[in-house]
Coordinates of C-alpha atoms and ligand atoms in Angstrom, one line a residue:
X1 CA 0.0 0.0 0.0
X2 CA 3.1 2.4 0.7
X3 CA 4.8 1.6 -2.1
X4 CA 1.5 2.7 -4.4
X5 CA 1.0 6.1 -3.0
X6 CA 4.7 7.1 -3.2
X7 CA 4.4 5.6 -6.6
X8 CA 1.0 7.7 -7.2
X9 CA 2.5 10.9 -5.6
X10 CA 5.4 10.6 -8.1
X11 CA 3.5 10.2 -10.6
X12 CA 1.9 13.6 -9.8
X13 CA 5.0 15.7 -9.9
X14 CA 6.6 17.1 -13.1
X15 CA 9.3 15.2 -14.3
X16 CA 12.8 16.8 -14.1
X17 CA 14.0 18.0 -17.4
X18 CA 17.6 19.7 -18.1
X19 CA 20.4 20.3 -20.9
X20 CA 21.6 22.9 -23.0
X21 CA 20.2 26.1 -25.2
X22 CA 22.1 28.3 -27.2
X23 CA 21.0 32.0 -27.9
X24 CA 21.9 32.5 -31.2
X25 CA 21.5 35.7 -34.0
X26 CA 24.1 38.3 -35.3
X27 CA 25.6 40.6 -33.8
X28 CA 24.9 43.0 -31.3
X29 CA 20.9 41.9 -31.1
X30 CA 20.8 41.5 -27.4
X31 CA 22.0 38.3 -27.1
X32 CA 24.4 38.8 -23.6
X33 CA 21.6 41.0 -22.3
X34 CA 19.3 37.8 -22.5
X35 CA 21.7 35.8 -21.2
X36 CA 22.0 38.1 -18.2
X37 CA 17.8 38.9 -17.7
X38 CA 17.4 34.7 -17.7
X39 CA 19.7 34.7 -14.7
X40 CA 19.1 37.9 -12.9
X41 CA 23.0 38.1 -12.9
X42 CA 25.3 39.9 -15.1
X43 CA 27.6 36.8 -16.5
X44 CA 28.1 37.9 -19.8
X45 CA 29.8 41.6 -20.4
X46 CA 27.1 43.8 -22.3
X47 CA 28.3 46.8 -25.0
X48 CA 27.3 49.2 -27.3
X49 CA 29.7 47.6 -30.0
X50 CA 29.1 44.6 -32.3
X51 CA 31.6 41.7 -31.5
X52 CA 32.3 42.0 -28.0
X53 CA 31.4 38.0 -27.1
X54 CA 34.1 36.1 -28.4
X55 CA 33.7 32.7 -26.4
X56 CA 31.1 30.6 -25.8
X57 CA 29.7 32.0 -22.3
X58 CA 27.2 29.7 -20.3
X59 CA 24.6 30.8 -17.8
X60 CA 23.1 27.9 -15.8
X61 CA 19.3 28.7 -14.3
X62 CA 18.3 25.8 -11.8
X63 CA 14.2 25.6 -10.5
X64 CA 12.5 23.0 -8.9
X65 CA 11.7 21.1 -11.9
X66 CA 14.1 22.3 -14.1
X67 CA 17.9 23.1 -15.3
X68 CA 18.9 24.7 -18.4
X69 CA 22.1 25.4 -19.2
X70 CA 22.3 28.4 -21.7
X71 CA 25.1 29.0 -24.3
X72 CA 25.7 32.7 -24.9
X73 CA 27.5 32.6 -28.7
X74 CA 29.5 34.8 -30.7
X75 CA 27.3 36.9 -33.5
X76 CA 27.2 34.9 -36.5
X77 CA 27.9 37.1 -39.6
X78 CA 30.0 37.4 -42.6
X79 CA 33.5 37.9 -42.5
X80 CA 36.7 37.7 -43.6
X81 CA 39.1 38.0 -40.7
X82 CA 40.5 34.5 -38.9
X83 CA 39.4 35.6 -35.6
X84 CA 35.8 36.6 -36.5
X85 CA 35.8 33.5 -38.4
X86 CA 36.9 31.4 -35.3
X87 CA 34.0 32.9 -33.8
X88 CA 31.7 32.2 -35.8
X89 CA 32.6 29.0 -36.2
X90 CA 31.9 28.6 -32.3
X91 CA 28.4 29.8 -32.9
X92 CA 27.5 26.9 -35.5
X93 CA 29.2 23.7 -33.9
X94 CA 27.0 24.7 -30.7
X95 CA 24.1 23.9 -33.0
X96 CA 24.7 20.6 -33.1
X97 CA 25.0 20.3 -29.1
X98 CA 22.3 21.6 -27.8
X99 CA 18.3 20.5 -27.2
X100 CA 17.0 23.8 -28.2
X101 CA 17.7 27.4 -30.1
X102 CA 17.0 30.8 -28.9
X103 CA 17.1 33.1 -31.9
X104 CA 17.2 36.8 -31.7
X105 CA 16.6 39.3 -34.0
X106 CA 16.9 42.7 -33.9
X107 CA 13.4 43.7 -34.1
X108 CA 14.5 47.6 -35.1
X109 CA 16.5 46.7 -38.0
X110 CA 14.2 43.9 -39.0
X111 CA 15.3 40.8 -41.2
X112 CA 19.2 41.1 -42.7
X113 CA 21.1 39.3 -44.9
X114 CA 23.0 37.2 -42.0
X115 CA 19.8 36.7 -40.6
X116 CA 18.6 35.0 -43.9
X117 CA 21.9 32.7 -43.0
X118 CA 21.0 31.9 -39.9
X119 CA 17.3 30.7 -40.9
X120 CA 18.7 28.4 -43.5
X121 CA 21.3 27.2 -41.1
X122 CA 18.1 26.7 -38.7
X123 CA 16.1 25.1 -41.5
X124 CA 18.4 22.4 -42.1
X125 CA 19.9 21.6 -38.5
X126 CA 16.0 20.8 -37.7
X127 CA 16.6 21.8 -33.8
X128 CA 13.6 23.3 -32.1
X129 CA 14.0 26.9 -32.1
X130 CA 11.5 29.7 -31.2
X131 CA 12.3 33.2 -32.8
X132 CA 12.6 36.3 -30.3
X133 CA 12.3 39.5 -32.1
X134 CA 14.0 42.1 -29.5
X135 CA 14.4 45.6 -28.4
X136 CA 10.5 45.7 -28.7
X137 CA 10.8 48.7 -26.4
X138 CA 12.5 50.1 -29.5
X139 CA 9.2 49.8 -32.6
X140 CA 5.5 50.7 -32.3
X141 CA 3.4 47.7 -32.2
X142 CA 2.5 48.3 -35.8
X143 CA 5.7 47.6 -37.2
X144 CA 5.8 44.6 -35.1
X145 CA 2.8 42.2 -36.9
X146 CA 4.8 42.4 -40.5
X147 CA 7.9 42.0 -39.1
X148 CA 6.4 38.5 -37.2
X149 CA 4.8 37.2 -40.5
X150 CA 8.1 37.8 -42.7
X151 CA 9.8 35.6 -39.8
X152 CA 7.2 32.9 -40.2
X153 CA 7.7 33.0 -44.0
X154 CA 11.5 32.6 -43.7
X155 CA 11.2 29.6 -40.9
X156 CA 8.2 28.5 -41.2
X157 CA 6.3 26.0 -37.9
X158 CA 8.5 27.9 -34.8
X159 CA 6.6 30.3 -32.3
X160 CA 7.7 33.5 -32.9
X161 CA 7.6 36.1 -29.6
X162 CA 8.3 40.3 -29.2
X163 CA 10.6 40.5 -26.1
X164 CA 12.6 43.1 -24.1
X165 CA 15.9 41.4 -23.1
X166 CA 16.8 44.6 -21.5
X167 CA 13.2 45.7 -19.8
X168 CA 12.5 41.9 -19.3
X169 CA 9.6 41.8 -20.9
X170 CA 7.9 38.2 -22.7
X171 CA 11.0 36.8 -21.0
X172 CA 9.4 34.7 -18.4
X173 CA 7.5 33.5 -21.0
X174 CA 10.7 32.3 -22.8
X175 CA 12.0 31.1 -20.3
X176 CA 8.7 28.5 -20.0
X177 CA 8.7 28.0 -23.7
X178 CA 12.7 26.8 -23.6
X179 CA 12.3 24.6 -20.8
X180 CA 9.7 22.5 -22.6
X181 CA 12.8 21.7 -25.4
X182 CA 14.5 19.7 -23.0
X183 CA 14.4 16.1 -22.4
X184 CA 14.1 14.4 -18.6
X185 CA 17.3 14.4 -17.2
X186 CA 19.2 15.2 -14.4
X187 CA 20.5 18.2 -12.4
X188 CA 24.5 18.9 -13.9
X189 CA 25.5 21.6 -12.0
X190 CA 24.9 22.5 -8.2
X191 CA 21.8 24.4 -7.4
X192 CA 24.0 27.7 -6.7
X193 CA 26.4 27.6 -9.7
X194 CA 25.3 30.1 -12.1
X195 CA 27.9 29.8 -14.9
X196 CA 31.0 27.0 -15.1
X197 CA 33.4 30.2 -16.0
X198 CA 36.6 30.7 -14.1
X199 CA 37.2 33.3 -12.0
X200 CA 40.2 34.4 -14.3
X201 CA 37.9 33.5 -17.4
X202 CA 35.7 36.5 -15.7
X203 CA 38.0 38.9 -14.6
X204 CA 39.2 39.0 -18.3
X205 CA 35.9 39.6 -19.7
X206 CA 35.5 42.6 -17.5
X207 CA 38.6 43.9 -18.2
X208 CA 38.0 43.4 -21.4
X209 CA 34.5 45.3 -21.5
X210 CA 35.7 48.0 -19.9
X211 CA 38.5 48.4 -23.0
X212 CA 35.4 48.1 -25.5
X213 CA 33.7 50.6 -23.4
X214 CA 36.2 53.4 -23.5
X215 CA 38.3 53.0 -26.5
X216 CA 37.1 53.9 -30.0
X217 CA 36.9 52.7 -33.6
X218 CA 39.3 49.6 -34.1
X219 CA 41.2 49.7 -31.2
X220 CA 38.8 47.2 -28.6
X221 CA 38.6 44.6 -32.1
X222 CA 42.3 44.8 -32.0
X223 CA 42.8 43.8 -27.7
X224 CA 42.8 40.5 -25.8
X225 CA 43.5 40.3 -22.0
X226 CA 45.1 37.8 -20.6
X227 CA 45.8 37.3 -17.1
X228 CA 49.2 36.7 -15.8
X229 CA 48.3 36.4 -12.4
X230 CA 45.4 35.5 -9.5
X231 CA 46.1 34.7 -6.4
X232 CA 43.9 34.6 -3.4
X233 CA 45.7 36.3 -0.2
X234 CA 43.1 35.0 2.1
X235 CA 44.2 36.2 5.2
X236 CA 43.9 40.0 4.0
X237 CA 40.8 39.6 2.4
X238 CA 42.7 40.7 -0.7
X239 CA 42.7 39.3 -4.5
X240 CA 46.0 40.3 -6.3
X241 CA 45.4 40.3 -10.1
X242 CA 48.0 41.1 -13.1
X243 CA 47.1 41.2 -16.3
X244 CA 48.3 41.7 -19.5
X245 CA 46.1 43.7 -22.5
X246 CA 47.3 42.6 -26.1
X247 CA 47.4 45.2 -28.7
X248 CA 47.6 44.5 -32.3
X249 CA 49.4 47.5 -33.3
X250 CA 52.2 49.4 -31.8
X251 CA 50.0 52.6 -32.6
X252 CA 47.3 50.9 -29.9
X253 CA 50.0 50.9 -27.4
X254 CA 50.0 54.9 -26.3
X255 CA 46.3 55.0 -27.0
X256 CA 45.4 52.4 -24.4
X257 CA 47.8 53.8 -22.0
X258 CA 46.7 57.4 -22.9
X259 CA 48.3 60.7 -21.6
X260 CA 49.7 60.2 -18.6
X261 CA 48.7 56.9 -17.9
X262 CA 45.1 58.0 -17.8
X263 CA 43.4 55.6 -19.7
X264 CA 45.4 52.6 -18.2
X265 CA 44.0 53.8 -15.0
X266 CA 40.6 54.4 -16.0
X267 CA 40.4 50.9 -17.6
X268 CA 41.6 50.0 -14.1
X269 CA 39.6 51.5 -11.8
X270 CA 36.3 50.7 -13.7
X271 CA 37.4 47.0 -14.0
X272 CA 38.5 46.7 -10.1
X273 CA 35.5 48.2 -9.0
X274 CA 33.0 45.9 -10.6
X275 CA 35.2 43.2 -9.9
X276 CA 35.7 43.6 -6.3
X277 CA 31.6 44.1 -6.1
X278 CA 31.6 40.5 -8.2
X279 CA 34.4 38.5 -6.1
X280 CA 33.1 40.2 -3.1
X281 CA 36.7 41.4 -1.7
X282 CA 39.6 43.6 -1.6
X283 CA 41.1 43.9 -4.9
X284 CA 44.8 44.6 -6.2
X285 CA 44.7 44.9 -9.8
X286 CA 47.2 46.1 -12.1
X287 CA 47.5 46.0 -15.9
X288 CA 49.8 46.0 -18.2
X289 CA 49.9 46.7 -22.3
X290 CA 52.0 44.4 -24.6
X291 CA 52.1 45.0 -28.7
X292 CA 51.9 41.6 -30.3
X293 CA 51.6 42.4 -34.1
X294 CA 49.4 40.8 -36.0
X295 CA 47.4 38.2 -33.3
X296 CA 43.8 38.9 -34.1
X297 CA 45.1 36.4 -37.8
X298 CA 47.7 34.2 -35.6
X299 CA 46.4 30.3 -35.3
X300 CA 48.7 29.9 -32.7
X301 CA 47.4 33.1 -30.2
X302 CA 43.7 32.5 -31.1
X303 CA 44.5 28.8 -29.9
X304 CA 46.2 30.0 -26.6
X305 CA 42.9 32.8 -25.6
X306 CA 40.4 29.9 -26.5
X307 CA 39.4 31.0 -29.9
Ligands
GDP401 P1 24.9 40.8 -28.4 O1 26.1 41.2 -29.2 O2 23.9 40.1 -29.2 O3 25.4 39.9 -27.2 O4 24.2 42.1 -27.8 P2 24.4 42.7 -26.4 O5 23.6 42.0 -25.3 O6 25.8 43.0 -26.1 O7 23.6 44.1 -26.6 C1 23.9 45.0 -27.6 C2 23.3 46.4 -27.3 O8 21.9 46.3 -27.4 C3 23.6 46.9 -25.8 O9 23.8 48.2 -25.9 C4 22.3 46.5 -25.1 O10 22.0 47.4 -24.0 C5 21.2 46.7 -26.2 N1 20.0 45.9 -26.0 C6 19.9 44.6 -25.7 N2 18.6 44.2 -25.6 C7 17.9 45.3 -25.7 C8 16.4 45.6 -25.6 O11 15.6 44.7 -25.4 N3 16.1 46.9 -25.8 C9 16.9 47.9 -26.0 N4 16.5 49.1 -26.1 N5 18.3 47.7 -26.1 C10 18.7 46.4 -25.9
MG402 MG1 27.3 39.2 -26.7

């Protein structure tokens, strides 16, 4: 008789579904901003400028019922360059690993040419996808209806849905859609983890976000930071940090240290400050700016900063 009402009472609760979804789209549509609203957490860096996520980023949300692991991708577009190529070419091998597609368009500058890509690369992967049209603070609701029937045209049979990454809005309701992708499965990650980056991996990033931030043009396209050094001085409370930003030119050099030094510092500051907040401690950080010629088209350096 016990056994039959646990059996019963199981039968009663949802089953336990989890694995992976990638937010795909080109760039600069609010991918990283979705990434960030599904969690409540900034865990990807955010910016103005197209191009800024070069890796594959995940977020992890964990419910009740429920774990998906999001991948946060690279834009896909067209392009020449081996780095932007490397990146893309993260964006389309995470098709092929994940249970479901998130993909964002930006619903402002409607349907373009990369996005045409990225429904035939859809088409033909046959993954379940939905298709977020974003920034719907951005258009009158009038635009909005043609805009949703030339989606359906182009990938025809997926649910198509207006959001706000940024104001939040219809993002709940994404959030209820993408769970349904996923198969039964277990929990991967602990309850609390909400990405499986480094803490290095992350101190990077923000260093990083604050060059794209305050550097013009093709200067922040041109940097990569690497970090030299993290260690942990527990007993002070105190996180020392060196790093090492990677110019491309030797022209970049005096621009990213700027008159003075000022620009170094700023960098600094901005990227301690949020950092400290983040790792909830004292930090030491300081930065330095190497010229390596050419690495944005090296194999060998796109290899070593996981491109
Ligand atoms: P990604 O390149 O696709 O990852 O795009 P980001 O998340 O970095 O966002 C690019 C820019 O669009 C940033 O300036 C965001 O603040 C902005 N953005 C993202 N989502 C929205 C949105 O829903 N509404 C508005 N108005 N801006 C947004
Ligand atoms: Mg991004």
């Amino acid at each position: 008789m016990v056994t039959k009402l646990a059996e019963n009472e199981n039968q009663g609760a949802p089953p336990h579904r989890s694995g992976f979804v990638a937010i795909v789209g080109r760039p600069n549509v609010g991918k990283s901003t979705l990434l960030n609203q599904f969690l409540g957490e900034k865990i990807a860096i955010v910016t103005p400028k197209p191009q800024t996520t070069r890796n594959r980023i995940t977020g992890i949300r964990t419910t009740p019922n429920s774990q998906v692991v999001f991948l946060d991708t690279p834009g896909i577009h067209r392009t020449r360059s081996l780095m932007n190529r490397r990146m893309v070419e993260i964006a389309l091998k995470t098709l092929k690993e994940v249970e479901g597609i998130l993909w964002l368009l930006d619903a402002r500058e409607g349907i373009r040419a990369e996005d045409e890509d990225i429904a035939r690369i859809l088409e033909e992967s046959k993954v379940k996808a939905l298709i977020l049209l974003n920034k719907m603070d951005l258009i009158s609701k009038g635009k909005l209806l043609p805009l949703m029937e030339r989606c359906a045209a182009l990938l025809p049979g997926r649910e198509i849905i207006p959001i706000s990454a940024l104001k939040g809005e219809n993002v709940a309701l994404v959030l209820e859609l993408a769970e349904k992708f996923l198969p039964e499965g277990p929990r991967y990650y602990p309850e609390g983890d909400l990405t499986d980056q480094t803490e290095r991996f992350v101190a990077s990033e923000i260093i990083r976000e604050k060059i794209f931030l305050l550097t013009r043009e093709e200067i922040p396209y041109g940097t990569a930071v690497t970090i030299d050094e993290f260690v942990e001085r527990e007993e002070k409370n105190l996180i020392v940090i060196k790093a090492t930003i990677h110019v491309d030119r030797e022209s970049h050099k005096p621009i990213l240290i700027g008159k003075k030094g000022a620009m170094l510092k700023e960098i600094g500051i901005r990227a301690r400050e949020e950092l400290e907040s983040l790792l909830g401690c004292k930090l030491f950080l300081e930065l330095f700016v190497k010229v390596q010629k050419g690495w944005t088209q090296d194999p060998n350096t796109l290899t070593e900063l996981g491109l």
